[in-house]
Coordinates of C-alpha atoms and ligand atoms in Angstrom, one line a residue:
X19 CA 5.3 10.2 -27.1
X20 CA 7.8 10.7 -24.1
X21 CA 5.3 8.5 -22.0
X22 CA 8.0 5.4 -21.9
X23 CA 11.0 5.4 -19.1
X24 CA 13.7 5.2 -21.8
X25 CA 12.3 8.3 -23.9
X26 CA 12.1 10.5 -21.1
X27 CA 15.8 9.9 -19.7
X28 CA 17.0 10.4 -23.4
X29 CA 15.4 13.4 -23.8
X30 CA 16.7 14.4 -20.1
X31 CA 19.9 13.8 -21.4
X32 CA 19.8 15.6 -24.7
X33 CA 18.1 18.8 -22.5
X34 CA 21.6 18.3 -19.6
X35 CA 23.9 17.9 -23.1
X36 CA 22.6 20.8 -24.9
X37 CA 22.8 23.0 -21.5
X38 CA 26.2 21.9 -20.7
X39 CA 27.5 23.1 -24.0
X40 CA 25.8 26.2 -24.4
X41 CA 27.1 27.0 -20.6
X42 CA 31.2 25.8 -21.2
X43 CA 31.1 27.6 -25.0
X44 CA 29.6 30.7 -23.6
X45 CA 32.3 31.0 -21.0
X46 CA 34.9 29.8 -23.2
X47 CA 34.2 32.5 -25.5
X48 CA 34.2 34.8 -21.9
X49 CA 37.0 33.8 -21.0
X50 CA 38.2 34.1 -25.3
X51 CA 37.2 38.0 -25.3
X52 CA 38.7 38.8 -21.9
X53 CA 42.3 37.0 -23.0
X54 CA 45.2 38.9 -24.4
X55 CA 45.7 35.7 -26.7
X56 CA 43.5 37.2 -29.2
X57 CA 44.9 40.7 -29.4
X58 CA 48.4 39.1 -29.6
X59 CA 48.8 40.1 -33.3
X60 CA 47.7 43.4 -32.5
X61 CA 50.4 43.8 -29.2
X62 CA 53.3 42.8 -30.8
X63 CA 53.0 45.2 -34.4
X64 CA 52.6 47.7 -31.7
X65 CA 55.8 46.2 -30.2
X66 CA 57.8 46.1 -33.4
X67 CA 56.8 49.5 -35.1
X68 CA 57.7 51.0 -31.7
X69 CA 61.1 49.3 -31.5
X70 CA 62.0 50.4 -34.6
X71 CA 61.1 53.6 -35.1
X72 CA 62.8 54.5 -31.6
X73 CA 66.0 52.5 -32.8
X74 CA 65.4 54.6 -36.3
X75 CA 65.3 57.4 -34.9
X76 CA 67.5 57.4 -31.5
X77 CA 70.9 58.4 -33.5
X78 CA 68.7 61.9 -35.0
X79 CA 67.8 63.6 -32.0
X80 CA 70.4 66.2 -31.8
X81 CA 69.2 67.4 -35.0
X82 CA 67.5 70.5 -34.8
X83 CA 63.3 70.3 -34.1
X84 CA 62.5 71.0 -37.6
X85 CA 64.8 68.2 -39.1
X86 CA 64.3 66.5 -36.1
X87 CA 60.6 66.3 -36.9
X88 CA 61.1 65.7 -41.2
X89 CA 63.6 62.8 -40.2
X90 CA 60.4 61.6 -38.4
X91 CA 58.3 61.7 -41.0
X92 CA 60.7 60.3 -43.7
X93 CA 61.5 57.3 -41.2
X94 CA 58.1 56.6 -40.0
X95 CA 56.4 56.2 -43.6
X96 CA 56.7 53.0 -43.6
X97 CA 55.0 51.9 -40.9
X98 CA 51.4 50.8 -40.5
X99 CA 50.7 51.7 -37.0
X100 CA 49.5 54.9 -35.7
X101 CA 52.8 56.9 -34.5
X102 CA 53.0 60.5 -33.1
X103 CA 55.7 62.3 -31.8
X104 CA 55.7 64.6 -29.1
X105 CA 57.8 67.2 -27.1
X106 CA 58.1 66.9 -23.5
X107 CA 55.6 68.8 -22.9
X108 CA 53.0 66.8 -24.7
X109 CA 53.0 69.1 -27.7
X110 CA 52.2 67.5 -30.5
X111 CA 54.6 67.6 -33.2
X112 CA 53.9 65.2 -36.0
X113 CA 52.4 61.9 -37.2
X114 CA 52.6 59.0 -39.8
X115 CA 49.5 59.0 -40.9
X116 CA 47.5 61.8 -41.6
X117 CA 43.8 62.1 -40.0
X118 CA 44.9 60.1 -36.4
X119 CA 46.4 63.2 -34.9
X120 CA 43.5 64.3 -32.8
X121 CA 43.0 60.4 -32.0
X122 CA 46.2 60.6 -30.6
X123 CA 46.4 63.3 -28.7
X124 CA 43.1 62.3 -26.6
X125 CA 45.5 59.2 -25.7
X126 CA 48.9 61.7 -25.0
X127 CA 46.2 64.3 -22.8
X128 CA 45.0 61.4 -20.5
X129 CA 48.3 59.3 -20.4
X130 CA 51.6 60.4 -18.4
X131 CA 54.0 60.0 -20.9
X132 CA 57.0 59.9 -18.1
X133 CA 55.0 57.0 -16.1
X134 CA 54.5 54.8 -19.3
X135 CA 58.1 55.4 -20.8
X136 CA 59.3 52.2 -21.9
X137 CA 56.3 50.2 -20.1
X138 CA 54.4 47.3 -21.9
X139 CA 51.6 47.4 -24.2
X140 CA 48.7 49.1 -22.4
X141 CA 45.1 49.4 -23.2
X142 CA 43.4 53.1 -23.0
X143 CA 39.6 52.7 -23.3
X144 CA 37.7 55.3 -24.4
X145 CA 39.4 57.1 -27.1
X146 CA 38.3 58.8 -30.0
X147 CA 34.6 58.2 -31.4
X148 CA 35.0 56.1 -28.2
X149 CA 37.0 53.4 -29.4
X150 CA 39.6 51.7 -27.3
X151 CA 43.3 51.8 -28.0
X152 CA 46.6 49.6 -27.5
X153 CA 49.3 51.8 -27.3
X154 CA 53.3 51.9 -26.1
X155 CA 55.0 55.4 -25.3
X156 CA 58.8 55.7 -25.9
X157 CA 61.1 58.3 -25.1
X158 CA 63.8 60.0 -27.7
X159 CA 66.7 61.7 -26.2
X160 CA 65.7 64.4 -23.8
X161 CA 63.2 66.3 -25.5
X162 CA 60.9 63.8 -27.5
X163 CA 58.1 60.6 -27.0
X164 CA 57.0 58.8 -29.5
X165 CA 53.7 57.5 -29.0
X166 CA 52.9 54.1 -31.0
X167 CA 49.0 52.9 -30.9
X168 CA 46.6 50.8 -32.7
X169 CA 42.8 50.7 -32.5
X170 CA 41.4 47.5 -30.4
X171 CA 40.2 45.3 -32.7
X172 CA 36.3 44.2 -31.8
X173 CA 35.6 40.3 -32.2
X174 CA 31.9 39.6 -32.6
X175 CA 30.2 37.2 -30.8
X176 CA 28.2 35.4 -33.3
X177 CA 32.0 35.9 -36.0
X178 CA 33.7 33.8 -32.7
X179 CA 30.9 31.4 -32.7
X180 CA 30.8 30.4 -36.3
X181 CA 34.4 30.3 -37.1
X182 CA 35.8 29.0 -33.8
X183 CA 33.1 26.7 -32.1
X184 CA 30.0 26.3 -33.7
X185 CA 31.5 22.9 -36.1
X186 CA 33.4 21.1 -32.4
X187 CA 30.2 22.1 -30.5
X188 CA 28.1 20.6 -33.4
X189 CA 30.2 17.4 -33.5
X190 CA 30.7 16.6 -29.4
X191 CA 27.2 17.5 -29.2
X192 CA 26.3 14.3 -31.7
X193 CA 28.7 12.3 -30.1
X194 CA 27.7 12.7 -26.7
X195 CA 24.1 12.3 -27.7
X196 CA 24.5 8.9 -29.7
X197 CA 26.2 8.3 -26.3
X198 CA 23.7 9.7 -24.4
X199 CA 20.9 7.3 -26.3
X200 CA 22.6 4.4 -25.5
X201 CA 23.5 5.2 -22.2
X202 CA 20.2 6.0 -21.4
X203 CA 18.7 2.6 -23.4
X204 CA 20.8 0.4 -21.1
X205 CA 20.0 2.6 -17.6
X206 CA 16.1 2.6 -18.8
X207 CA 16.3 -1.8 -19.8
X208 CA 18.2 -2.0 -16.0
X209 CA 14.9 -0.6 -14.1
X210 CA 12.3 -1.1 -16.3
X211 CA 13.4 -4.5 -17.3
X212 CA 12.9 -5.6 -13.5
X213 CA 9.7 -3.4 -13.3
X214 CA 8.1 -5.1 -16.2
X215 CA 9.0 -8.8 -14.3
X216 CA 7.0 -7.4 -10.6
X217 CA 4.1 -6.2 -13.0
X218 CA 3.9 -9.9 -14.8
X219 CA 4.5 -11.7 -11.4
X220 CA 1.3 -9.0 -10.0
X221 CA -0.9 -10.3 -12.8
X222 CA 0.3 -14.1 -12.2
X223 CA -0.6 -13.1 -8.7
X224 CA -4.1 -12.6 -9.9
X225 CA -4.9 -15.8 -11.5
X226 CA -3.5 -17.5 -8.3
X227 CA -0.7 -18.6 -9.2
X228 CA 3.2 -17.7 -7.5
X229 CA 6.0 -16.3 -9.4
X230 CA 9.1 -15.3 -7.3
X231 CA 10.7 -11.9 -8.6
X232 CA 14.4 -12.4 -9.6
X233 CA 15.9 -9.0 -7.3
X234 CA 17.8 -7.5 -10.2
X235 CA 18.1 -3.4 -10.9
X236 CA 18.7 -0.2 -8.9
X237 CA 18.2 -1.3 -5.0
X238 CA 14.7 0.3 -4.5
X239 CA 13.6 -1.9 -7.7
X240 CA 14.9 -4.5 -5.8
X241 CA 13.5 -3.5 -2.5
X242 CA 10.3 -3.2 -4.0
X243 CA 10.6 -7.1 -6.1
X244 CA 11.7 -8.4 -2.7
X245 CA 8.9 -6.7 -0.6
X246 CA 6.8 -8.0 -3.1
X247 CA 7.9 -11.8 -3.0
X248 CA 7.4 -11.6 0.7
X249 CA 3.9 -10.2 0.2
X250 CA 3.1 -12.9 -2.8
X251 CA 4.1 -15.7 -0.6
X252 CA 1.8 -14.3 2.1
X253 CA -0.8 -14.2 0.2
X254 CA -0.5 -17.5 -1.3
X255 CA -0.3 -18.6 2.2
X256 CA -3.1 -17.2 3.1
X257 CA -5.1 -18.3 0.3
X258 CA -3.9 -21.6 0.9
X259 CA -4.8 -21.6 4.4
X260 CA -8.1 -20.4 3.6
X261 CA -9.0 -23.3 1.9
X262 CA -7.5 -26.2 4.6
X263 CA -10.0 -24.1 6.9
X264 CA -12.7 -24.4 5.1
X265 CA -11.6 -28.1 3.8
X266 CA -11.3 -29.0 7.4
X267 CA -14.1 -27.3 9.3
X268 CA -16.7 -29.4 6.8
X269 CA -14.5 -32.4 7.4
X270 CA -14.9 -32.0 11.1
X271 CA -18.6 -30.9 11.0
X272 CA -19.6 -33.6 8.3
X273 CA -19.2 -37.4 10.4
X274 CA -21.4 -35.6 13.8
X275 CA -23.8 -34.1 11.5
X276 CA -24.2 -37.6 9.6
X277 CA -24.6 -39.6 12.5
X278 CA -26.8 -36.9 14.2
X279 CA -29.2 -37.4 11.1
X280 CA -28.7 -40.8 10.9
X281 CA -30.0 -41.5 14.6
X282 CA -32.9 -38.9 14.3
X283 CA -34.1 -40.3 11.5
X284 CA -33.6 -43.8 12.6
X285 CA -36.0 -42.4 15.8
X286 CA -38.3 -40.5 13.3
X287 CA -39.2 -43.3 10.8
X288 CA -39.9 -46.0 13.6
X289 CA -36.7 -48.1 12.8
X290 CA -35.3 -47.7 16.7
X291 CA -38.1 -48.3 18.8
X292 CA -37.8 -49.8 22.4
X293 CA -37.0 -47.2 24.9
X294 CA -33.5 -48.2 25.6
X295 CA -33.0 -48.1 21.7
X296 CA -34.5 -44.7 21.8
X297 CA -32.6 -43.2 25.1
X298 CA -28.5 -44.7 23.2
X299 CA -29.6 -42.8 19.8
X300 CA -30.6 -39.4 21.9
X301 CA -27.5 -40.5 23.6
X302 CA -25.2 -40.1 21.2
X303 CA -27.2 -37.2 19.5
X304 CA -26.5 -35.4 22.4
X305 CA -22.7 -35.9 22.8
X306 CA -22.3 -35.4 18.5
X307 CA -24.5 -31.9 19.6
X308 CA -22.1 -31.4 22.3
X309 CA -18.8 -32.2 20.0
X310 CA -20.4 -29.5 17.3
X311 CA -21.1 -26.7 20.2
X312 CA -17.0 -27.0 21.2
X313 CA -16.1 -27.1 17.7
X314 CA -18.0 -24.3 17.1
X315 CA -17.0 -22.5 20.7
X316 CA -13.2 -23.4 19.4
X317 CA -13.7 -21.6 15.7
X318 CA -15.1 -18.4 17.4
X319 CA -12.8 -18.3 20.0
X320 CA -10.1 -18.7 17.7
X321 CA -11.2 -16.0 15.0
X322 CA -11.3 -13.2 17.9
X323 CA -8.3 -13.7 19.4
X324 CA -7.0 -13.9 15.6
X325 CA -8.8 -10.7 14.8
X326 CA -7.7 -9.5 17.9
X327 CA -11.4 -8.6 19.1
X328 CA -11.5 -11.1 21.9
X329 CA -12.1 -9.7 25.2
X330 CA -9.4 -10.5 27.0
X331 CA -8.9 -9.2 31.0
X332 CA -6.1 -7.5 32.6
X333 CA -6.3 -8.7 36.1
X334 CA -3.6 -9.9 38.8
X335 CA -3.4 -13.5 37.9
X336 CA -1.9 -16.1 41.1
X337 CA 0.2 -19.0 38.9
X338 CA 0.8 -20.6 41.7
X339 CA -3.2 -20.9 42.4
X340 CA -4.1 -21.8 39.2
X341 CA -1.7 -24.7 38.3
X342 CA -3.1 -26.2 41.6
X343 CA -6.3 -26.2 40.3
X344 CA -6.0 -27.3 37.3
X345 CA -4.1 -30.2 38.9
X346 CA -7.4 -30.4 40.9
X347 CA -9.6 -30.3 38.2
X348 CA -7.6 -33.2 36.1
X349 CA -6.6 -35.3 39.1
X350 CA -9.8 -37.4 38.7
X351 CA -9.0 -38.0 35.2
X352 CA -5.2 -38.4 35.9
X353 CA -6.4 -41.3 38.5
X354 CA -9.0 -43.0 36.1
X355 CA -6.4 -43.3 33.6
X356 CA -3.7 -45.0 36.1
X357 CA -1.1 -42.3 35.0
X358 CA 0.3 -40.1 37.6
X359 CA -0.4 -36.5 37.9
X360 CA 2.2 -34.3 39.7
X361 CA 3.1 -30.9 40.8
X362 CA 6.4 -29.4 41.8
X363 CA 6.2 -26.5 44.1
X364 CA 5.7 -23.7 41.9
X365 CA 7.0 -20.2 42.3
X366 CA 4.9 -17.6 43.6
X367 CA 4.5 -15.5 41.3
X368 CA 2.0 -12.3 39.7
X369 CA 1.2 -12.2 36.1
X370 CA -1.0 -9.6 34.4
X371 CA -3.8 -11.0 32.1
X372 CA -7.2 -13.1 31.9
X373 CA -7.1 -15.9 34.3
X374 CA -10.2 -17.9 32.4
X375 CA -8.2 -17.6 29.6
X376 CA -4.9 -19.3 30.9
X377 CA -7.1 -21.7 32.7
X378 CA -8.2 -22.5 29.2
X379 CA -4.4 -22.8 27.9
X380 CA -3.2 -25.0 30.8
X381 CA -6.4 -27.1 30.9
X382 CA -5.4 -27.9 27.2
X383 CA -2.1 -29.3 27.7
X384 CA -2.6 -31.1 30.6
X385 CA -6.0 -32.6 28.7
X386 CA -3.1 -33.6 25.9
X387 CA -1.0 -34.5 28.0
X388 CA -2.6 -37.3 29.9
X389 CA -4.8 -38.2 26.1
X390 CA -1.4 -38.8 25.0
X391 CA 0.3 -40.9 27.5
X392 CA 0.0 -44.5 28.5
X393 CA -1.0 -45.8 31.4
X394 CA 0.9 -45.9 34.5
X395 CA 2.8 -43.0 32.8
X396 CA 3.3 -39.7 34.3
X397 CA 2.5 -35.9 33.8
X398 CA 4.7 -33.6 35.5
X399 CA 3.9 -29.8 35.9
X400 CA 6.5 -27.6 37.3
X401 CA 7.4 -23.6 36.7
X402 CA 11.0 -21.6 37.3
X403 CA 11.8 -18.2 37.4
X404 CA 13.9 -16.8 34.2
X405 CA 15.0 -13.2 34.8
X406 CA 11.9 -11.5 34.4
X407 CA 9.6 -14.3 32.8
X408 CA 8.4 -17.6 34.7
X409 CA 8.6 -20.7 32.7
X410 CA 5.6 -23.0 32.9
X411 CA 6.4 -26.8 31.7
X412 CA 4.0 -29.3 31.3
X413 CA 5.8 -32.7 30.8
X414 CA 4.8 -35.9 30.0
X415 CA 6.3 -39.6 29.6
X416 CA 3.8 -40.4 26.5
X417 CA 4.0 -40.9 22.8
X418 CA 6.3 -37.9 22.1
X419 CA 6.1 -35.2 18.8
X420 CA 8.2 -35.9 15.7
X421 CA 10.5 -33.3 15.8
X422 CA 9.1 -32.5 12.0
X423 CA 5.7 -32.4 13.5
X424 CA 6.7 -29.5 16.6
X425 CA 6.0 -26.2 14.9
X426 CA 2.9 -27.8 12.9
X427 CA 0.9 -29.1 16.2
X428 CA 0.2 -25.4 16.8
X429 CA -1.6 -24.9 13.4
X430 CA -5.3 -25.5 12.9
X431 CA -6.4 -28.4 12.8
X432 CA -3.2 -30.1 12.4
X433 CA -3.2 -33.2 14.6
X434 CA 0.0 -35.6 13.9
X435 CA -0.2 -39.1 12.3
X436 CA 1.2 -40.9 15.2
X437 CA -1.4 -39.4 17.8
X438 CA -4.3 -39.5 15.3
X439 CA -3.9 -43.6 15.5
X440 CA -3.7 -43.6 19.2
X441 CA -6.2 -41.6 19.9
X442 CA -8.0 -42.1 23.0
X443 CA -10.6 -39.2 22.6
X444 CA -10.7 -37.8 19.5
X445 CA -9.8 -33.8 19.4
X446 CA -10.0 -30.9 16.8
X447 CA -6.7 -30.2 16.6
X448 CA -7.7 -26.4 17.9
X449 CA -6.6 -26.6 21.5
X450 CA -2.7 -25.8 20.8
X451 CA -3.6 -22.8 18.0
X452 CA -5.7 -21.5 20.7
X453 CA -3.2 -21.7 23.2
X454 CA -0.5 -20.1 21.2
X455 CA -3.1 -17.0 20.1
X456 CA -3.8 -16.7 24.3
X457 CA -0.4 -16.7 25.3
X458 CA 1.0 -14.3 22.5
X459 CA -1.1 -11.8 23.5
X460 CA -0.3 -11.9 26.8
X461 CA 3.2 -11.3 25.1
X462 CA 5.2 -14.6 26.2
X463 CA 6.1 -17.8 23.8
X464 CA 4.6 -21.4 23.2
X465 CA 6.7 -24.4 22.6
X466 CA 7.6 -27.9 22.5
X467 CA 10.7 -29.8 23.5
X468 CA 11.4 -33.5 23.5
X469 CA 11.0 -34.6 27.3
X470 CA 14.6 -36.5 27.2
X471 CA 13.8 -39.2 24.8
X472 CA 10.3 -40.0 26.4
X473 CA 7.3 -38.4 25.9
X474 CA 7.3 -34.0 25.5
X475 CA 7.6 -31.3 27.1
X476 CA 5.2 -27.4 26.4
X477 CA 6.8 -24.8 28.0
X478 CA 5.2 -21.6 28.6
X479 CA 6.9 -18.2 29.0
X480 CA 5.1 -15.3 30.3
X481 CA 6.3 -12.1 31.9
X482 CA 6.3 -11.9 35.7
X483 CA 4.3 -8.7 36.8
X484 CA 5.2 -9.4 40.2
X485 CA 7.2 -12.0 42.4
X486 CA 5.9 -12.8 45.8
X487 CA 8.1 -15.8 46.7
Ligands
ATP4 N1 1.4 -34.1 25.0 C1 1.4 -34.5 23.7 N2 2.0 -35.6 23.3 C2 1.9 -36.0 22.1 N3 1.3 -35.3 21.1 C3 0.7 -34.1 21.4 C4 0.7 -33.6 22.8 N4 0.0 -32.5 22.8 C5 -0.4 -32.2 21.5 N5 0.0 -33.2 20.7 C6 -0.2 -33.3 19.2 O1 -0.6 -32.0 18.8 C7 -1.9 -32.1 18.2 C8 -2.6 -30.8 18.4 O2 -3.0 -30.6 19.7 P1 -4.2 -29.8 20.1 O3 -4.3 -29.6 21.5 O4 -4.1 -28.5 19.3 O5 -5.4 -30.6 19.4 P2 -6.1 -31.8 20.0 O6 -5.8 -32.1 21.4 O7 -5.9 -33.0 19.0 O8 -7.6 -31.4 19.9 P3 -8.4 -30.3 20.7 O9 -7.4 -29.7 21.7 O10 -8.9 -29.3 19.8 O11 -9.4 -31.0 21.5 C9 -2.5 -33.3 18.8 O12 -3.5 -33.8 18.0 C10 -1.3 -34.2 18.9 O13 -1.0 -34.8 17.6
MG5 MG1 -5.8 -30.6 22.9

């Protein structure tokens, strides 16, 4: 029954409601019992009957004691609290109404009638039968006190509660509870409301499809639909980039594989059959084999560095060394292709990582970088020092990247509409995702600029372990 978010903050509030009334009326009534207020009645008859008997009696007292004491009892007939007179000595002489003597003279044996002359109302607790007492004490003349008193009345608990409190207490409690209800509906509809939408989103999720979370509700509720939105969209991502891998990697293994099978069974069913026939359709077998084994190389390389279970070294690597060789390595290349390949004196600097594994970054930009320029164009490679990082550019005067196309060229695969047409020799699209996974774990940054309106420029940033120059 009180499974449901609204329910159970009701019935919190009906348990705080009905615990902050019983606490107030309980010390209300306290603080009820403890006040004068409610002996006030009692106070002031003690007040009056004393007043006036003195003020009766004040023009008698040179009478003689007996007459002194009859004018007493004649004056004090009439009044309906307890009075007693007394001598000075605390003798007691007489009293108005018959049976409260010995009452009264417990209060005159414990009280000092000369200390309370003419003082206020007092209280004097345990009296007769153990009953408290309000009482005043006067003096007359020289030689008499007249002592007025009046039982304590007792106000029950439960007589307070039923008369005084239980029908407010009944009616604020209803109130605040049809208050509490709706209170607690609206607070229950503000977090659940955005609860229910993450829980519909979830199962949206599910089927595949992507439902952004409005961020509505308490903070953490929106905390939580944000979080959410951001893991949604990942996961979409990565569903999405799931299938382009898989879309692509067929696409890329399908034309070699056709014209592998093509050629061997052109070979196999006699249809090529003089030897130099023969030697072009092992031929390009062989360089389709080849293209598959890099492709293949590529996608493994790739997924450990991704999954971070590539074996990567941590040696002393010279930049300075391997930039020349890779210049080396390309310079044939470079010549074959009539563009010019050059090097600017490079810092010489230490960096910690794998070596093979730079070689492998650099080899792939200057590779693009001379399949992507024209002839008699140039390729530039040059390095500076950046506070504690050595920037590594590889320019080139060729086609250029869109600047739409900049981030893209480091994803899988992607290979931009411009170069694709050009194409000299055709790629994977790999080499750049590779880079960027090699130099991100060597904890430096990949990037493109625009090589001043001709051609582009990578730049690599990587932490100097050690300068030498
Ligand atoms: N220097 C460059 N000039 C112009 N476009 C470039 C340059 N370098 C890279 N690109 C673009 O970025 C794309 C991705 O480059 P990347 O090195 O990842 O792949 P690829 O060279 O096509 O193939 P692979 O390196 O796998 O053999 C290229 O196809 C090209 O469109
Ligand atoms: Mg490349």
């Amino acid at each position: 029954m009180f499974t449901s978010l609204r329910s159970r903050l009701w019935s919190t509030y009906v348990l705080i409601v009905i615990m902050v009334l019983a606490v107030c009326s309980v010390g209300l009534i306290y603080a009820l019992r403890q006040s004068p207020l409610l002996y006030r009645q009692v106070i002031n008859q003690i007040d009056v009957s004393s007043e006036l008997l003195v003020r009766r009696l004040n023009p008698l007292v040179d009478r003689s004691r007996e007459r002194f004491i009859q004018a007493f009892q004649t004056e004090s007939r009439d009044i309906d609290t307890n009075v007693a007179l007394f001598d000075r000595n605390g003798q007691f002489l007489a009293t108005n109404i018959a049976g409260s003597e010995i009452a009264l003279q417990l209060i005159a044996q414990q009280v000092d009638f000369e200390m309370q002359d003419g003082a206020d109302v007092s209280l004097f607790a345990g009296g007769e039968r153990n009953k408290d007492w309000f009482y005043t004490v006067r003096s007359l003349g020289d030689n008499y006190y007249v002592l007025t008193a009046m039982i304590k009345p007792v106000f029950q608990f439960s007589t307070i509660v039923k008369d005084e409190f239980m029908s407010p207490l009944l009616q604020a409690g209803a109130i605040v509870l049809i208050f509490a209800f709706f209170i607690s509906l609206i607070i229950s509809n503000w977090i659940a409301l955005p609860l229910k939408h993450i829980t519909q989103s979830a199962e949206a999720l599910s089927e595949g499809d992507l439902v952004e979370i409005p961020l509505e509700g308490p903070k953490e509720v929106q905390q939580l639909a944000s979080t959410f939105n951001l893991m949604s969209k990942k996961i979409t991502a990565g569903a999405q980039s799931q299938r382009e891998f898989v879309a692509n990697v067929s696409h890329e293994l399908k034309t070699p594989l056709t014209s592998i099978q093509g050629y061997a069974q052109a070979i196999l069913d006699g249809t090529v059959e003089s030897k130099p026939a023969i030697d072009k359709a092992a031929n390009v077998i062989l360089i389709e084999t080849n293209r598959l084994h890099r492709l293949v190389m590529d996608l493994l390389t790739l997924a450990r560095l991704e999954a971070g279970t590539a074996n990567i070294q941590h040696s002393e690597v010279h930049i300075q060394a391997l930039l020349a060789n890779m210049v080396d390595k390309f310079s044939i290349q470079a010549e074959k292709q009539a563009i010019q390949l050059h090097i600017d004196r490079i810092p010489d600097v230490v960096i910690m990582g794998d070596g093979d594994r730079f070689a492998q970054v650099f080899s792939n930009l200057i590779d693009n970088a001379l399949k992507f320029t024209p002839e008699k164009g140039q390729v530039r490679i040059s390095a500076e020092i950046a506070n504690q990082d050595i920037m590594i550019k590889v320019a080139d005067t060729g086609l250029g990247i869109p600047e739409v196309d900049r981030e893209k060229i480091f994803d899988r695969f992607y290979q931009s509409e411009t170069s694709r047409k050009y194409g000299k020799k055709k790629g994977f699209g790999l080499g750049l995702s590779i880079a960027r996974e090699i130099i991100q774990s060597h904890h430096g940054k990949i990037w493109v600029e625009d090589n001043a309106g001709r051609g582009s420029v990578f730049v690599v940033k990587l932490p100097i372990h050690r300068n030498k120059s």
